[in-house]
Short mmCIF file of C-alpha atoms and ligand atoms in Angstrom, two decimals:
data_model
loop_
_atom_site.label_atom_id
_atom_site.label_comp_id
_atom_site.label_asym_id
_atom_site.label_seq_id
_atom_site.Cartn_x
_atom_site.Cartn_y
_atom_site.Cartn_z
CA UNK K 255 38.38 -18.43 -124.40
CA UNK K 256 40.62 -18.57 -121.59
CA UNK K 257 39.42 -22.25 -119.36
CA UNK K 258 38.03 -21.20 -116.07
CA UNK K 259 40.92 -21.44 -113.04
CA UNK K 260 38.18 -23.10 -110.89
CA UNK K 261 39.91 -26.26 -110.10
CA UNK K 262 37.44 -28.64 -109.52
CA UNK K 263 33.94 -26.92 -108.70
CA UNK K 264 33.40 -30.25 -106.75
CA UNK K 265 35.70 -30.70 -104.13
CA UNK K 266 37.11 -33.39 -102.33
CA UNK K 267 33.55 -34.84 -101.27
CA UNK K 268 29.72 -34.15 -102.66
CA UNK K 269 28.23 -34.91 -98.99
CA UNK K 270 26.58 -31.63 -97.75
CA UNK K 271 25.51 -32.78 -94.54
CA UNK K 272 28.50 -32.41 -92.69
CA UNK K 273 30.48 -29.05 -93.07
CA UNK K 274 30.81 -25.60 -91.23
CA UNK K 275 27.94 -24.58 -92.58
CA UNK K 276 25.18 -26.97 -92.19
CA UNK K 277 21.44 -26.10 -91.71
CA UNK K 278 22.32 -22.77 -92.89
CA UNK K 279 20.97 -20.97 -95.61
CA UNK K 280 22.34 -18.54 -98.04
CA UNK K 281 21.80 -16.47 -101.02
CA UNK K 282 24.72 -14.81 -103.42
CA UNK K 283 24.10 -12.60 -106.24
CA UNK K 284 26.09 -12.99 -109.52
CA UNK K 285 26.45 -16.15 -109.03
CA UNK K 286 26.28 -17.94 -112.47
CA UNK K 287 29.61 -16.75 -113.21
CA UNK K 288 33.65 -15.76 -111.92
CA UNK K 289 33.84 -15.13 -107.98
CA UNK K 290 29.99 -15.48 -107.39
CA UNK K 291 30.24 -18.65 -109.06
CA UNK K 292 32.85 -20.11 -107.10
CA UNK K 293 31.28 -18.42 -103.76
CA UNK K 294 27.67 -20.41 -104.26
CA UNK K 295 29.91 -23.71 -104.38
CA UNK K 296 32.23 -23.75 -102.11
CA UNK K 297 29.41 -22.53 -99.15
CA UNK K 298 27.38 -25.81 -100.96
CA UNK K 299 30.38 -27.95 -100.25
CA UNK K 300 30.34 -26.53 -96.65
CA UNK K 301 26.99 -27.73 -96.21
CA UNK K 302 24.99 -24.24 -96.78
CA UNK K 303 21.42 -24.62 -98.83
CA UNK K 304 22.48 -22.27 -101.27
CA UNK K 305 20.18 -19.88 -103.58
CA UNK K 306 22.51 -19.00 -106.35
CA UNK K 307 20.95 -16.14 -108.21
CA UNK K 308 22.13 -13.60 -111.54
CA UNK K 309 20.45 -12.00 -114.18
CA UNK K 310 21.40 -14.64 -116.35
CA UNK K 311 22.51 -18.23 -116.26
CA UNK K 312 25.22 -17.54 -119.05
CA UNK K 313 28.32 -18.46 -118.06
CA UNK K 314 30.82 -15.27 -118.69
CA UNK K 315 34.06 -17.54 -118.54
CA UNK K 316 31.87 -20.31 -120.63
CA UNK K 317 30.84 -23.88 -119.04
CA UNK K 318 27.65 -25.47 -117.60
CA UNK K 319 25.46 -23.42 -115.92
CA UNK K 320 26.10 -23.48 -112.11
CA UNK K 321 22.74 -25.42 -111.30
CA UNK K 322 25.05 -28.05 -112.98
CA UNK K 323 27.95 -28.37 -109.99
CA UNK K 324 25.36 -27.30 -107.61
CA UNK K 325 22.81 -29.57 -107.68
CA UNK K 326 25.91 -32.10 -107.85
CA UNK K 327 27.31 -30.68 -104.58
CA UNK K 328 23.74 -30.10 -102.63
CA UNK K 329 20.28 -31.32 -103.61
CA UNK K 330 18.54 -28.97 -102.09
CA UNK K 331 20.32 -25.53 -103.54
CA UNK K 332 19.16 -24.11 -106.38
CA UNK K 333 19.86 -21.45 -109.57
CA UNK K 334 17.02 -18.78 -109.31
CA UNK K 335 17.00 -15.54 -111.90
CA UNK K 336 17.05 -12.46 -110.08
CA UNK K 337 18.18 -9.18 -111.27
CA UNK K 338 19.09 -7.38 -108.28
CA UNK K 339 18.40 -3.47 -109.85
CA UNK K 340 14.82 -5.33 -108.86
CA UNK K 341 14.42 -4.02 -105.04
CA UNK K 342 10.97 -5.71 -104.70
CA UNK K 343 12.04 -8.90 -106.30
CA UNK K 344 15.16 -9.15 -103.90
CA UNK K 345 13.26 -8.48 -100.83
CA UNK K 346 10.40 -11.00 -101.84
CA UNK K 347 13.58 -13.75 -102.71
CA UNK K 348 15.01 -13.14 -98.91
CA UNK K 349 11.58 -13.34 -97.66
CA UNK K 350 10.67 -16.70 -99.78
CA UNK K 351 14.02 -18.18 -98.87
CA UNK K 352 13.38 -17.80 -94.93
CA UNK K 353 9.56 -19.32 -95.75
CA UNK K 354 11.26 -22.56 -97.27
CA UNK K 355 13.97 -22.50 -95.30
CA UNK K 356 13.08 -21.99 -92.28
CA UNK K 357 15.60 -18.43 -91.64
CA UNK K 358 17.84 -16.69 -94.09
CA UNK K 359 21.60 -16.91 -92.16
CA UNK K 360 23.85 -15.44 -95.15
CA UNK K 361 23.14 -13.17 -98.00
CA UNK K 362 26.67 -12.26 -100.45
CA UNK K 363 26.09 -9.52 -103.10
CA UNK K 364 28.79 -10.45 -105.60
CA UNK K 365 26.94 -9.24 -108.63
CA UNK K 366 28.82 -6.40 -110.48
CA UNK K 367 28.51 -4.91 -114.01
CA UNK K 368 32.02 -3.28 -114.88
CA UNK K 369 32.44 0.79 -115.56
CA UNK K 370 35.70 2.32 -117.25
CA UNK K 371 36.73 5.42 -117.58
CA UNK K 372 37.83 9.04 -116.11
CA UNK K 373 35.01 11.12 -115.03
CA UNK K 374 35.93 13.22 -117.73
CA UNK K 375 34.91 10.20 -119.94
CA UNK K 376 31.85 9.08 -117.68
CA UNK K 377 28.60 10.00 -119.02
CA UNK K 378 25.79 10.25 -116.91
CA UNK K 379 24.00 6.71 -118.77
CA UNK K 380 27.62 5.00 -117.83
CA UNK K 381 27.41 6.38 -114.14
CA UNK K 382 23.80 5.10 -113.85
CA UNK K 383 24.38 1.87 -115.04
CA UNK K 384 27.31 1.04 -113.16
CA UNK K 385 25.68 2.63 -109.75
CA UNK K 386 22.50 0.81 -110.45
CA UNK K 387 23.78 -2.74 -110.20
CA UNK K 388 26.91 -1.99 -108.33
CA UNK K 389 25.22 0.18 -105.31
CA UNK K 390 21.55 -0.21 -105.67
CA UNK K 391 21.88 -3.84 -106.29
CA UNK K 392 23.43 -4.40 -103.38
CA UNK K 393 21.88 -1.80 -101.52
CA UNK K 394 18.13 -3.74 -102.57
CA UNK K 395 20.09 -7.17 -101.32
CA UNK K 396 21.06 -5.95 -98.41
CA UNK K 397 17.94 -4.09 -97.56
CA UNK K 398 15.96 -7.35 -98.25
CA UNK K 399 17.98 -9.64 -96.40
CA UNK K 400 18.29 -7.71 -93.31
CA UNK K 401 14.46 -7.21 -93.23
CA UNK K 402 13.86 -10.48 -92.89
CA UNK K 403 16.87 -11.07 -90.51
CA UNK K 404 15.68 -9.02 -88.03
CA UNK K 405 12.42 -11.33 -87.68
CA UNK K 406 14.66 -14.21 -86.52
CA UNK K 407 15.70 -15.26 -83.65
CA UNK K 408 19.34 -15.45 -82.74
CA UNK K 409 21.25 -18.59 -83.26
CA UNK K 410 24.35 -18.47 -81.54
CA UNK K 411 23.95 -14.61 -80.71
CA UNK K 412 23.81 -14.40 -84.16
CA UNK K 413 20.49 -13.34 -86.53
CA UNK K 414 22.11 -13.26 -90.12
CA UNK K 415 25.46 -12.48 -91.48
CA UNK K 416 26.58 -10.36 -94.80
CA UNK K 417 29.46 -10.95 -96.63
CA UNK K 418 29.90 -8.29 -99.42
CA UNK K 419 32.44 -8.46 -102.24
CA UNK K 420 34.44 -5.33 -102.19
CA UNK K 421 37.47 -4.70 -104.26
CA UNK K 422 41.20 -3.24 -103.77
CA UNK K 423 39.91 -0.84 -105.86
CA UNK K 424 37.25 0.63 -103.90
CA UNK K 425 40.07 1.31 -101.52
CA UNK K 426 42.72 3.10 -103.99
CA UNK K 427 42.18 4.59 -107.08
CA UNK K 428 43.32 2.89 -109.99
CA UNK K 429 43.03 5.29 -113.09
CA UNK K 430 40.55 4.57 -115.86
CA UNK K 431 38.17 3.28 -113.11
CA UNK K 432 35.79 6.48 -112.03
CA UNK K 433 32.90 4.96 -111.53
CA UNK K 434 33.62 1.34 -110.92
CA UNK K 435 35.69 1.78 -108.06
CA UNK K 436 33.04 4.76 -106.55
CA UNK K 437 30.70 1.69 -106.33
CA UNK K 438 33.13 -0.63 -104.11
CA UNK K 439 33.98 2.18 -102.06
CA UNK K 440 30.38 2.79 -101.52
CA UNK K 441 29.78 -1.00 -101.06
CA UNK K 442 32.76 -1.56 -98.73
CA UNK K 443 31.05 1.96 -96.77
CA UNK K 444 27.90 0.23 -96.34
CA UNK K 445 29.58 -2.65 -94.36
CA UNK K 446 30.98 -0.56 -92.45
CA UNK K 447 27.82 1.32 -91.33
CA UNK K 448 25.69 -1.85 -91.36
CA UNK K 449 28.09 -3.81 -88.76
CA UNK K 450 27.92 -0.62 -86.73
CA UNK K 451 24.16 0.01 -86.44
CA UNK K 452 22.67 -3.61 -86.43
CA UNK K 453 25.62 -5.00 -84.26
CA UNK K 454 23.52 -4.56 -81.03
CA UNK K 455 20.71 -6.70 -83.17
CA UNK K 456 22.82 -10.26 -83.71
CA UNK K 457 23.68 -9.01 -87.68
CA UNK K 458 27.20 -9.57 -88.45
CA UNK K 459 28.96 -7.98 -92.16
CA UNK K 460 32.07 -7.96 -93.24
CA UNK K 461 33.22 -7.74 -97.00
CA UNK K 462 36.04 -9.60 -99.00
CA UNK K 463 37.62 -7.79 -101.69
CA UNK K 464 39.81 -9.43 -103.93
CA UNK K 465 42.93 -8.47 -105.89
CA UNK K 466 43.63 -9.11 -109.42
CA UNK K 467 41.57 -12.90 -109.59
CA UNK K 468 41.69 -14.36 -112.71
CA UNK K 469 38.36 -15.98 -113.56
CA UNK K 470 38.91 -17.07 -117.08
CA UNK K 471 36.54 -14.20 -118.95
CA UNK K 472 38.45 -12.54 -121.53
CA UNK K 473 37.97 -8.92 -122.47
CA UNK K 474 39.77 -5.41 -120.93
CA UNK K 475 40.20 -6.82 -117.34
CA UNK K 476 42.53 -9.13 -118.85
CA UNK K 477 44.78 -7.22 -121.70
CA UNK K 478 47.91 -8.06 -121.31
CA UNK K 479 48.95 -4.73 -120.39
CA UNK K 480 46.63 -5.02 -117.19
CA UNK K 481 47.89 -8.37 -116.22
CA UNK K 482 51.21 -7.20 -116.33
CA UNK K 483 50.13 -3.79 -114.02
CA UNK K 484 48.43 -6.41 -111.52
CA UNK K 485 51.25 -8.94 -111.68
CA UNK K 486 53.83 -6.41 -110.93
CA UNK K 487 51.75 -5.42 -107.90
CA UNK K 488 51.27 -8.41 -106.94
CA UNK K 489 53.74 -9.71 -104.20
CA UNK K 490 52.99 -13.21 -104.11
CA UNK K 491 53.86 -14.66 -107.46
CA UNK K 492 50.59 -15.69 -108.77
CA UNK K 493 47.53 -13.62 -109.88
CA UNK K 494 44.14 -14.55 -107.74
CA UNK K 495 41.70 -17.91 -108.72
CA UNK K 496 37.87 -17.57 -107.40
CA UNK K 497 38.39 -20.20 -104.86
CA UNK K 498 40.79 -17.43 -103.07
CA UNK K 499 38.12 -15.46 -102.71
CA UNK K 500 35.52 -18.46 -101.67
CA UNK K 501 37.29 -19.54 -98.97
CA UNK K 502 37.40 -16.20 -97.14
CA UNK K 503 33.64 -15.54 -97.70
CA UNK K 504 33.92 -19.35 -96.19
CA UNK K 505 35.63 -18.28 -93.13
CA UNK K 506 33.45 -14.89 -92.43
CA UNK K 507 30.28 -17.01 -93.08
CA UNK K 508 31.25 -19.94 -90.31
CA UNK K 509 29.04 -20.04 -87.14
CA UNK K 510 32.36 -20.36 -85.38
CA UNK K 511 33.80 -17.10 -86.36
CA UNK K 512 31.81 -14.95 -84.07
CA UNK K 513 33.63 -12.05 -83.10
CA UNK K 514 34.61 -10.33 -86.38
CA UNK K 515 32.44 -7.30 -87.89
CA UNK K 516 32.98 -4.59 -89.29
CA UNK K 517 36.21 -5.96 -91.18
CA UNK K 518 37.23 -5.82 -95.06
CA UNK K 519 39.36 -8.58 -95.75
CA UNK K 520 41.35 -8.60 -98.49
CA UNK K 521 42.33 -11.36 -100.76
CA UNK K 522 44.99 -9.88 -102.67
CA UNK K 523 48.30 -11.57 -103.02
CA UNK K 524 49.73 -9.04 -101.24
CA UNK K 525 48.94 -5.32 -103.34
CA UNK K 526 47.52 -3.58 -100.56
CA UNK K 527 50.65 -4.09 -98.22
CA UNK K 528 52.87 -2.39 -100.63
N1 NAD Y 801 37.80 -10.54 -110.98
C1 NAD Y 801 38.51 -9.66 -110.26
O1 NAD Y 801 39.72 -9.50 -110.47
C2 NAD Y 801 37.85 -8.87 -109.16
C3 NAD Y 801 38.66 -8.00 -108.40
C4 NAD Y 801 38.09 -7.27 -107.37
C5 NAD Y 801 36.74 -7.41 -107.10
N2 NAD Y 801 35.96 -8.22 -107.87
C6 NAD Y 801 34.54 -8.33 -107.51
O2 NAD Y 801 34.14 -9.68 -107.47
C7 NAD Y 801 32.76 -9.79 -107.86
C8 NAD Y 801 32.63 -10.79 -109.00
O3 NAD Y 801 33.45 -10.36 -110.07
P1 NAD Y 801 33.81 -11.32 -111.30
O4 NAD Y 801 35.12 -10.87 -111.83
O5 NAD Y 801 33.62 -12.72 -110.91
O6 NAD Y 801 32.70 -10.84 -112.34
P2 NAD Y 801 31.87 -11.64 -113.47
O7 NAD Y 801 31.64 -10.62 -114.55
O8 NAD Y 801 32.55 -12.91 -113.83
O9 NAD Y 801 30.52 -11.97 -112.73
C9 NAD Y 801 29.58 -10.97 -112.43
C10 NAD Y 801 28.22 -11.62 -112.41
O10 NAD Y 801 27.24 -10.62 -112.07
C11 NAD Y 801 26.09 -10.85 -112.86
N3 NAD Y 801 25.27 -9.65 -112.96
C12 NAD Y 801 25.50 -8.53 -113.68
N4 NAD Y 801 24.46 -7.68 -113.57
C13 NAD Y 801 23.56 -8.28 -112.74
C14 NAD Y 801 22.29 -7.90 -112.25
N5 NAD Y 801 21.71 -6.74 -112.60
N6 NAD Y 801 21.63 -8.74 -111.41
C15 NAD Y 801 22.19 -9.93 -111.07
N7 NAD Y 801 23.38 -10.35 -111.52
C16 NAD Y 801 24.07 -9.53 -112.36
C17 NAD Y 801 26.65 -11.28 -114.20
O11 NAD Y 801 25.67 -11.94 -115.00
C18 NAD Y 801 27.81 -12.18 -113.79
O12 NAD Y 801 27.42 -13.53 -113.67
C19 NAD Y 801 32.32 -8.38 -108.24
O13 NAD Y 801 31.66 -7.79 -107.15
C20 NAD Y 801 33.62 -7.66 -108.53
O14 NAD Y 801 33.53 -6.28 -108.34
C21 NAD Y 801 36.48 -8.95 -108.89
#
């Protein structure tokens, strides 16, 4: 198997206490593994208590479990199993979190369960699947989070903040991908209306999608003929690592970026510009 492009999942420093994101709370789906995975660390590193949450702690790209680096990184974060197709169980995670925690400030749906195919070669169990974790899942996440959000009280004008994880693909269609990239458009949609109708209530969402990011799972994503389609377009000369995509969930998460909703930002190398 290919080793993970991680880096270090510890950083330059395992003290918690003193980043961006201090005293804040926040929960990502699909964590254990890929993006998700590097997400739940890097907001640990920033100081965030983190709830990092899949269906599974299996590592896709192989490795330790990520309660391993995270409890390294942040005491007080923590793996919890959550299958987000679950609404109830999501909304009664956001609620627990805000219980223990005091408030829920960040919630990051990065779960995803892959669909290929034409619709020509989508059947309707395919469609169902991919819709059910890729739109309901983070339709239940959202729906749970914000719930509880809009119980807290502002902290700097702010009640709670989404970050979703989009994709270039939800934006342009990329053939063989009916129903997978149907789900990020709906995704990236739903930040889009969110930011709109819960601006006026202190809840902030934005979504990140990423280009080609190489997380070190093997399988279709990665046959060579596909890295070769992504690397040719690709302007900057490098496929994507999950710690790309971290540090912009990193930046749309900070307290101190207050004045940006509404906005897909994409982490990409480039593609979409061409
Ligand atoms: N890797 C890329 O090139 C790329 C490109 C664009 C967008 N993305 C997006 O980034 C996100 C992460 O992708 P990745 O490549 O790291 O994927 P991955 O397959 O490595 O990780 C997905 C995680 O989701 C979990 N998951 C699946 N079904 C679940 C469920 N029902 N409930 C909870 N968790 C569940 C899996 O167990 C896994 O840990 C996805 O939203 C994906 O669409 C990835």
């Amino acid at each position: 198997m290919t080793p993970p492009t991680t880096g270090t999942e510890f950083g330059p420093t395992a003290d918690s206490t003193a980043g961006p994101l201090s005293g804040q709370s926040a929960l990502v789906t699909g964590a254990s593994s890929g993006i998700g995975r590097a997400i739940a660390l890097r907001l640990a590193r920033a100081g965030a208590t983190v709830w990092a949450t899949d269906i599974t702690e299996e590592v896709v790209e192989g490795g330790p479990p990520v309660a391993d680096p995270l409890s390294r990184i942040s005491a007080a974060s923590c793996f919890e199993r959550l299958d987000v197709r679950d609404h109830a169980a999501c909304a009664e995670l956001c609620a627990r979190i805000a219980e223990q925690h005091g408030r829920l400030d960040l919630v990051v749906p990065s779960a995803m369960t892959p669909g290929r195919g034409s619709l020509a070669a989508t059947s309707p169990e395919d469609w169902r699947r991919v819709m059910g974790v890729n739109v309901d899942g983070v339709y239940n996440i959202l729906s749970g989070g914000l719930r509880q959000m809009l119980t807290q009280a502002p902290r700097d004008e702010v009640r709670g903040r989404f970050v979703i994880i989009g994709s270039q693909h939800g934006m342009v269609a990329s053939p063989g991908g009916f129903s997978y990239g149907v789900s990020k458009a709906a995704v990236l949609q739903m930040m889009r209306q969110i930011a709109v109708e819960h601006a006026e209530e202190g809840i902030i969402c934005n979504a990140v999608s990423p280009g080609k990011i190489l997380t070190g799972k093997s399988g279709p994503a990665v046959a060579p003929e596909m890295l070769a389609y992504s690397e040719a377009r690709t302007p900057l000369p490098r496929l994507g690592r999950p710690a790309d995509v971290a540090q912009a969930v990193l930046f749309l998460a900070d307290p101190a970026t207050t004045f940006v909703t509404g906005h897909n930002l994409l982490v990409d190398g480039g593609w979409m510009a061409g």
